[in-house]
Amino acid sequence: MNNHDTILNNIRRFVTLLPEEEQELISIIRTTRMKKRQFLDQPGFVSGYRNYVVRGAFRSFFVDNDGKDHTVQIAIDDWFVSDFYSYITQTPATLFVEALEDSVIFQMKYDDIEGLCARSHNMSEYFRITTERAFAYSRKRALSNISKTAEERYLEFLEQYPGIVQRVPQKVVASYLGMSAEFLSKIRAQLAGKP
């Protein structure tokens, strides 16, 4: 798969690239196929790539001291995914990033992106905007987790990401929302029974 329209269209939502900037970006992209349950990032290893999901689904999660996993990100087509803290700081990852489906991603090395951003204000601006949006969303999500009921969090998730529920296992959605799969099943049953 060498059609880069998806990532270029994503970028065009925020900035306008010159044709030569588009070509330079395309030149640093590596297309990678991932199998379901394959790991993209793992704790202890530095996340060296910015990963754009062309087709597929992923989750980022950590495992606590009791062996329970906690999903911190779900990513599907047209999203970026990685242990972003590890990627940005170039320190060892603390998250697992796992493919939930057979997937295709575009990978760009950290050093290549940094060089491109140093040469291209437009690319630097794109990554600044998307990083700020990701930070703002993570802050909103943290506030939602402490101020809303489980049902409110689920309804908010359904409204924002209606396509995800059909694509990823219920236990992953439940983990992302900070509840057990059984509790999420009860919420879904209650909502289905409401007039």
PDB file of C-alpha atoms in Angstrom:
ATOM      1  CA  MET A   1       0.000   0.000   0.000  1.00  0.00           C
ATOM      2  CA  ASN A   2       1.719   3.160  -1.189  1.00  0.00           C
ATOM      3  CA  ASN A   3      -1.220   5.541  -1.476  1.00  0.00           C
ATOM      4  CA  HIS A   4      -0.468   8.334   0.970  1.00  0.00           C
ATOM      5  CA  ASP A   5      -3.707  10.277   0.410  1.00  0.00           C
ATOM      6  CA  THR A   6      -5.095   9.356   3.835  1.00  0.00           C
ATOM      7  CA  ILE A   7      -2.263  10.908   5.818  1.00  0.00           C
ATOM      8  CA  LEU A   8      -1.979  13.869   3.449  1.00  0.00           C
ATOM      9  CA  ASN A   9      -5.716  14.540   3.820  1.00  0.00           C
ATOM     10  CA  ASN A  10      -5.318  14.344   7.600  1.00  0.00           C
ATOM     11  CA  ILE A  11      -2.561  16.953   7.446  1.00  0.00           C
ATOM     12  CA  ARG A  12      -4.550  19.181   5.063  1.00  0.00           C
ATOM     13  CA  ARG A  13      -7.255  19.542   7.713  1.00  0.00           C
ATOM     14  CA  PHE A  14      -4.787  21.652   9.704  1.00  0.00           C
ATOM     15  CA  VAL A  15      -2.115  23.090   7.377  1.00  0.00           C
ATOM     16  CA  THR A  16      -1.284  23.473   3.684  1.00  0.00           C
ATOM     17  CA  LEU A  17       1.870  21.706   2.585  1.00  0.00           C
ATOM     18  CA  LEU A  18       3.885  22.709  -0.441  1.00  0.00           C
ATOM     19  CA  PRO A  19       4.277  19.915  -3.026  1.00  0.00           C
ATOM     20  CA  GLU A  20       7.941  19.498  -2.072  1.00  0.00           C
ATOM     21  CA  GLU A  21       6.973  19.183   1.620  1.00  0.00           C
ATOM     22  CA  GLU A  22       4.488  16.453   0.741  1.00  0.00           C
ATOM     23  CA  GLN A  23       7.161  14.612  -1.202  1.00  0.00           C
ATOM     24  CA  GLU A  24       9.654  14.909   1.634  1.00  0.00           C
ATOM     25  CA  LEU A  25       7.082  13.524   4.065  1.00  0.00           C
ATOM     26  CA  ILE A  26       6.257  10.629   1.745  1.00  0.00           C
ATOM     27  CA  SER A  27       9.978   9.837   1.429  1.00  0.00           C
ATOM     28  CA  ILE A  28      10.278   9.130   5.186  1.00  0.00           C
ATOM     29  CA  ILE A  29       7.166   6.937   5.462  1.00  0.00           C
ATOM     30  CA  ARG A  30       7.559   3.204   5.895  1.00  0.00           C
ATOM     31  CA  THR A  31       4.462   1.043   5.366  1.00  0.00           C
ATOM     32  CA  THR A  32       4.138  -1.740   7.956  1.00  0.00           C
ATOM     33  CA  ARG A  33       1.588  -4.525   8.242  1.00  0.00           C
ATOM     34  CA  MET A  34       0.670  -5.632  11.744  1.00  0.00           C
ATOM     35  CA  LYS A  35      -1.077  -8.843  12.742  1.00  0.00           C
ATOM     36  CA  LYS A  36      -3.826  -8.900  15.353  1.00  0.00           C
ATOM     37  CA  ARG A  37      -2.290  -9.104  18.871  1.00  0.00           C
ATOM     38  CA  GLN A  38       1.137  -7.950  17.605  1.00  0.00           C
ATOM     39  CA  PHE A  39       2.810  -5.268  19.735  1.00  0.00           C
ATOM     40  CA  LEU A  40       3.935  -1.965  18.280  1.00  0.00           C
ATOM     41  CA  ASP A  41       5.431  -0.646  21.535  1.00  0.00           C
ATOM     42  CA  GLN A  42       6.364  -2.436  24.765  1.00  0.00           C
ATOM     43  CA  PRO A  43       7.559  -1.260  28.187  1.00  0.00           C
ATOM     44  CA  GLY A  44      11.309  -0.854  28.446  1.00  0.00           C
ATOM     45  CA  PHE A  45      11.863  -0.068  24.747  1.00  0.00           C
ATOM     46  CA  VAL A  46      11.965   3.474  23.360  1.00  0.00           C
ATOM     47  CA  SER A  47       9.149   4.296  20.949  1.00  0.00           C
ATOM     48  CA  GLY A  48      11.096   5.320  17.872  1.00  0.00           C
ATOM     49  CA  TYR A  49       8.233   5.912  15.449  1.00  0.00           C
ATOM     50  CA  ARG A  50       5.229   8.141  14.962  1.00  0.00           C
ATOM     51  CA  ASN A  51       2.624   5.641  13.748  1.00  0.00           C
ATOM     52  CA  TYR A  52      -0.343   6.605  11.589  1.00  0.00           C
ATOM     53  CA  VAL A  53      -3.121   4.006  11.290  1.00  0.00           C
ATOM     54  CA  VAL A  54      -4.055   3.571   7.636  1.00  0.00           C
ATOM     55  CA  ARG A  55      -6.363   0.640   8.320  1.00  0.00           C
ATOM     56  CA  GLY A  56      -6.914  -1.220  11.559  1.00  0.00           C
ATOM     57  CA  ALA A  57      -7.374  -0.771  15.276  1.00  0.00           C
ATOM     58  CA  PHE A  58      -4.963  -0.514  18.218  1.00  0.00           C
ATOM     59  CA  ARG A  59      -5.011   0.031  21.928  1.00  0.00           C
ATOM     60  CA  SER A  60      -2.388   1.464  24.269  1.00  0.00           C
ATOM     61  CA  PHE A  61      -2.458   0.042  27.776  1.00  0.00           C
ATOM     62  CA  PHE A  62      -0.446  -0.515  30.919  1.00  0.00           C
ATOM     63  CA  VAL A  63      -0.505  -3.402  33.354  1.00  0.00           C
ATOM     64  CA  ASP A  64      -0.720  -2.577  37.055  1.00  0.00           C
ATOM     65  CA  ASN A  65       1.004  -4.430  39.907  1.00  0.00           C
ATOM     66  CA  ASP A  66      -1.981  -6.762  40.235  1.00  0.00           C
ATOM     67  CA  GLY A  67      -1.737  -7.804  36.589  1.00  0.00           C
ATOM     68  CA  LYS A  68      -4.826  -5.842  35.521  1.00  0.00           C
ATOM     69  CA  ASP A  69      -4.553  -3.938  32.262  1.00  0.00           C
ATOM     70  CA  HIS A  70      -5.828  -0.378  31.790  1.00  0.00           C
ATOM     71  CA  THR A  71      -6.500   0.957  28.281  1.00  0.00           C
ATOM     72  CA  VAL A  72      -5.395   4.568  27.853  1.00  0.00           C
ATOM     73  CA  GLN A  73      -5.936   4.976  24.104  1.00  0.00           C
ATOM     74  CA  ILE A  74      -7.895   3.326  21.327  1.00  0.00           C
ATOM     75  CA  ALA A  75      -6.902   4.223  17.769  1.00  0.00           C
ATOM     76  CA  ILE A  76      -8.544   3.329  14.479  1.00  0.00           C
ATOM     77  CA  ASP A  77      -8.144   4.416  10.850  1.00  0.00           C
ATOM     78  CA  ASP A  78      -6.791   7.958  10.369  1.00  0.00           C
ATOM     79  CA  TRP A  79      -5.403   8.251  13.927  1.00  0.00           C
ATOM     80  CA  PHE A  80      -1.872   8.240  15.306  1.00  0.00           C
ATOM     81  CA  VAL A  81      -0.883   5.695  17.941  1.00  0.00           C
ATOM     82  CA  SER A  82       2.176   4.952  20.076  1.00  0.00           C
ATOM     83  CA  ASP A  83       3.427   5.397  23.609  1.00  0.00           C
ATOM     84  CA  PHE A  84       3.512   9.153  22.992  1.00  0.00           C
ATOM     85  CA  TYR A  85       5.399   9.997  26.169  1.00  0.00           C
ATOM     86  CA  SER A  86       8.148   7.579  25.171  1.00  0.00           C
ATOM     87  CA  TYR A  87       8.151   8.904  21.608  1.00  0.00           C
ATOM     88  CA  ILE A  88       8.295  12.588  22.569  1.00  0.00           C
ATOM     89  CA  THR A  89      10.894  12.190  25.348  1.00  0.00           C
ATOM     90  CA  GLN A  90      12.792   9.310  23.701  1.00  0.00           C
ATOM     91  CA  THR A  91      12.773   7.406  26.986  1.00  0.00           C
ATOM     92  CA  PRO A  92      11.692   3.780  27.574  1.00  0.00           C
ATOM     93  CA  ALA A  93       8.003   3.098  27.050  1.00  0.00           C
ATOM     94  CA  THR A  94       5.663   2.288  29.929  1.00  0.00           C
ATOM     95  CA  LEU A  95       2.764   1.241  27.690  1.00  0.00           C
ATOM     96  CA  PHE A  96       2.014  -1.705  25.468  1.00  0.00           C
ATOM     97  CA  VAL A  97       0.570  -0.757  22.065  1.00  0.00           C
ATOM     98  CA  GLU A  98      -1.270  -3.756  20.610  1.00  0.00           C
ATOM     99  CA  ALA A  99      -3.014  -4.334  17.278  1.00  0.00           C
ATOM    100  CA  LEU A 100      -6.659  -5.295  17.817  1.00  0.00           C
ATOM    101  CA  GLU A 101      -7.106  -6.178  14.135  1.00  0.00           C
ATOM    102  CA  ASP A 102      -4.810  -7.016  11.255  1.00  0.00           C
ATOM    103  CA  SER A 103      -3.658  -3.493  10.426  1.00  0.00           C
ATOM    104  CA  VAL A 104      -1.611  -1.321   8.085  1.00  0.00           C
ATOM    105  CA  ILE A 105       0.323   1.642   9.467  1.00  0.00           C
ATOM    106  CA  PHE A 106       2.615   4.341   8.160  1.00  0.00           C
ATOM    107  CA  GLN A 107       5.702   4.675  10.360  1.00  0.00           C
ATOM    108  CA  MET A 108       7.977   7.694  10.513  1.00  0.00           C
ATOM    109  CA  LYS A 109      11.208   7.613  12.512  1.00  0.00           C
ATOM    110  CA  TYR A 110      11.615  10.132  15.312  1.00  0.00           C
ATOM    111  CA  ASP A 111      14.834  11.583  13.827  1.00  0.00           C
ATOM    112  CA  ASP A 112      13.258  11.884  10.364  1.00  0.00           C
ATOM    113  CA  ILE A 113      10.225  13.744  11.748  1.00  0.00           C
ATOM    114  CA  GLU A 114      12.441  16.051  13.814  1.00  0.00           C
ATOM    115  CA  GLY A 115      14.554  16.851  10.755  1.00  0.00           C
ATOM    116  CA  LEU A 116      11.490  17.442   8.613  1.00  0.00           C
ATOM    117  CA  CYS A 117       9.982  19.761  11.222  1.00  0.00           C
ATOM    118  CA  ALA A 118      13.250  21.716  11.438  1.00  0.00           C
ATOM    119  CA  ARG A 119      13.103  22.304   7.677  1.00  0.00           C
ATOM    120  CA  SER A 120       9.355  22.794   7.272  1.00  0.00           C
ATOM    121  CA  HIS A 121       7.355  25.286   9.317  1.00  0.00           C
ATOM    122  CA  ASN A 122       4.128  23.742   7.969  1.00  0.00           C
ATOM    123  CA  MET A 123       5.030  20.248   9.202  1.00  0.00           C
ATOM    124  CA  SER A 124       6.164  21.638  12.546  1.00  0.00           C
ATOM    125  CA  GLU A 125       2.873  23.522  12.827  1.00  0.00           C
ATOM    126  CA  TYR A 126       0.870  20.375  11.991  1.00  0.00           C
ATOM    127  CA  PHE A 127       2.547  18.332  14.713  1.00  0.00           C
ATOM    128  CA  ARG A 128       2.224  21.225  17.196  1.00  0.00           C
ATOM    129  CA  ILE A 129      -1.513  21.512  16.535  1.00  0.00           C
ATOM    130  CA  THR A 130      -2.179  17.781  16.721  1.00  0.00           C
ATOM    131  CA  THR A 131      -0.052  17.364  19.851  1.00  0.00           C
ATOM    132  CA  GLU A 132      -1.870  20.241  21.569  1.00  0.00           C
ATOM    133  CA  ARG A 133      -5.235  18.735  20.604  1.00  0.00           C
ATOM    134  CA  ALA A 134      -4.189  15.337  21.963  1.00  0.00           C
ATOM    135  CA  PHE A 135      -3.094  16.962  25.237  1.00  0.00           C
ATOM    136  CA  ALA A 136      -6.348  18.940  25.504  1.00  0.00           C
ATOM    137  CA  TYR A 137      -8.392  15.814  24.876  1.00  0.00           C
ATOM    138  CA  SER A 138      -6.457  13.785  27.476  1.00  0.00           C
ATOM    139  CA  ARG A 139      -7.136  16.551  30.021  1.00  0.00           C
ATOM    140  CA  LYS A 140     -10.849  16.526  29.137  1.00  0.00           C
ATOM    141  CA  ARG A 141     -10.924  12.744  29.476  1.00  0.00           C
ATOM    142  CA  ALA A 142      -9.228  12.876  32.898  1.00  0.00           C
ATOM    143  CA  LEU A 143     -11.856  15.351  34.115  1.00  0.00           C
ATOM    144  CA  SER A 144     -14.643  13.217  32.668  1.00  0.00           C
ATOM    145  CA  ASN A 145     -13.311  10.171  34.523  1.00  0.00           C
ATOM    146  CA  ILE A 146     -13.536  11.926  37.876  1.00  0.00           C
ATOM    147  CA  SER A 147     -16.709  13.974  37.349  1.00  0.00           C
ATOM    148  CA  LYS A 148     -19.090  11.740  35.364  1.00  0.00           C
ATOM    149  CA  THR A 149     -20.896   8.528  36.119  1.00  0.00           C
ATOM    150  CA  ALA A 150     -19.995   5.347  34.256  1.00  0.00           C
ATOM    151  CA  GLU A 151     -23.164   5.639  32.176  1.00  0.00           C
ATOM    152  CA  GLU A 152     -22.384   9.265  31.284  1.00  0.00           C
ATOM    153  CA  ARG A 153     -18.840   8.306  30.252  1.00  0.00           C
ATOM    154  CA  TYR A 154     -20.164   5.498  28.051  1.00  0.00           C
ATOM    155  CA  LEU A 155     -22.778   7.749  26.397  1.00  0.00           C
ATOM    156  CA  GLU A 156     -20.136  10.429  25.789  1.00  0.00           C
ATOM    157  CA  PHE A 157     -17.849   7.803  24.242  1.00  0.00           C
ATOM    158  CA  LEU A 158     -20.666   6.532  21.987  1.00  0.00           C
ATOM    159  CA  GLU A 159     -21.432  10.059  20.847  1.00  0.00           C
ATOM    160  CA  GLN A 160     -17.805  10.928  20.089  1.00  0.00           C
ATOM    161  CA  TYR A 161     -16.721   7.574  18.619  1.00  0.00           C
ATOM    162  CA  PRO A 162     -19.732   5.626  17.338  1.00  0.00           C
ATOM    163  CA  GLY A 163     -17.612   3.452  15.021  1.00  0.00           C
ATOM    164  CA  ILE A 164     -15.251   2.158  17.688  1.00  0.00           C
ATOM    165  CA  VAL A 165     -17.793   0.139  19.672  1.00  0.00           C
ATOM    166  CA  GLN A 166     -18.405  -2.192  16.720  1.00  0.00           C
ATOM    167  CA  ARG A 167     -14.692  -2.668  16.024  1.00  0.00           C
ATOM    168  CA  VAL A 168     -13.022  -3.325  19.337  1.00  0.00           C
ATOM    169  CA  PRO A 169     -13.808  -5.879  22.065  1.00  0.00           C
ATOM    170  CA  GLN A 170     -16.200  -4.721  24.783  1.00  0.00           C
ATOM    171  CA  LYS A 171     -13.566  -5.441  27.444  1.00  0.00           C
ATOM    172  CA  VAL A 172     -11.236  -2.900  25.760  1.00  0.00           C
ATOM    173  CA  VAL A 173     -13.965  -0.232  25.703  1.00  0.00           C
ATOM    174  CA  ALA A 174     -14.760  -1.013  29.361  1.00  0.00           C
ATOM    175  CA  SER A 175     -11.082  -0.783  30.322  1.00  0.00           C
ATOM    176  CA  TYR A 176     -10.788   2.550  28.489  1.00  0.00           C
ATOM    177  CA  LEU A 177     -13.826   3.864  30.371  1.00  0.00           C
ATOM    178  CA  GLY A 178     -12.498   2.652  33.736  1.00  0.00           C
ATOM    179  CA  MET A 179     -15.000  -0.124  34.426  1.00  0.00           C
ATOM    180  CA  SER A 180     -15.313  -3.890  34.153  1.00  0.00           C
ATOM    181  CA  ALA A 181     -16.719  -5.529  31.028  1.00  0.00           C
ATOM    182  CA  GLU A 182     -19.538  -6.936  33.180  1.00  0.00           C
ATOM    183  CA  PHE A 183     -20.489  -3.477  34.438  1.00  0.00           C
ATOM    184  CA  LEU A 184     -20.450  -2.117  30.887  1.00  0.00           C
ATOM    185  CA  SER A 185     -22.754  -4.981  29.855  1.00  0.00           C
ATOM    186  CA  LYS A 186     -25.208  -3.923  32.575  1.00  0.00           C
ATOM    187  CA  ILE A 187     -25.112  -0.304  31.405  1.00  0.00           C
ATOM    188  CA  ARG A 188     -25.713  -1.356  27.803  1.00  0.00           C
ATOM    189  CA  ALA A 189     -28.613  -3.579  28.858  1.00  0.00           C
ATOM    190  CA  GLN A 190     -30.177  -0.751  30.893  1.00  0.00           C
ATOM    191  CA  LEU A 191     -29.803   1.684  27.980  1.00  0.00           C
ATOM    192  CA  ALA A 192     -31.306  -0.844  25.554  1.00  0.00           C
ATOM    193  CA  GLY A 193     -34.318  -1.199  27.862  1.00  0.00           C
ATOM    194  CA  LYS A 194     -34.941   2.560  28.136  1.00  0.00           C
ATOM    195  CA  PRO A 195     -37.823   3.920  26.001  1.00  0.00           C
TER     196      PRO A 195
END
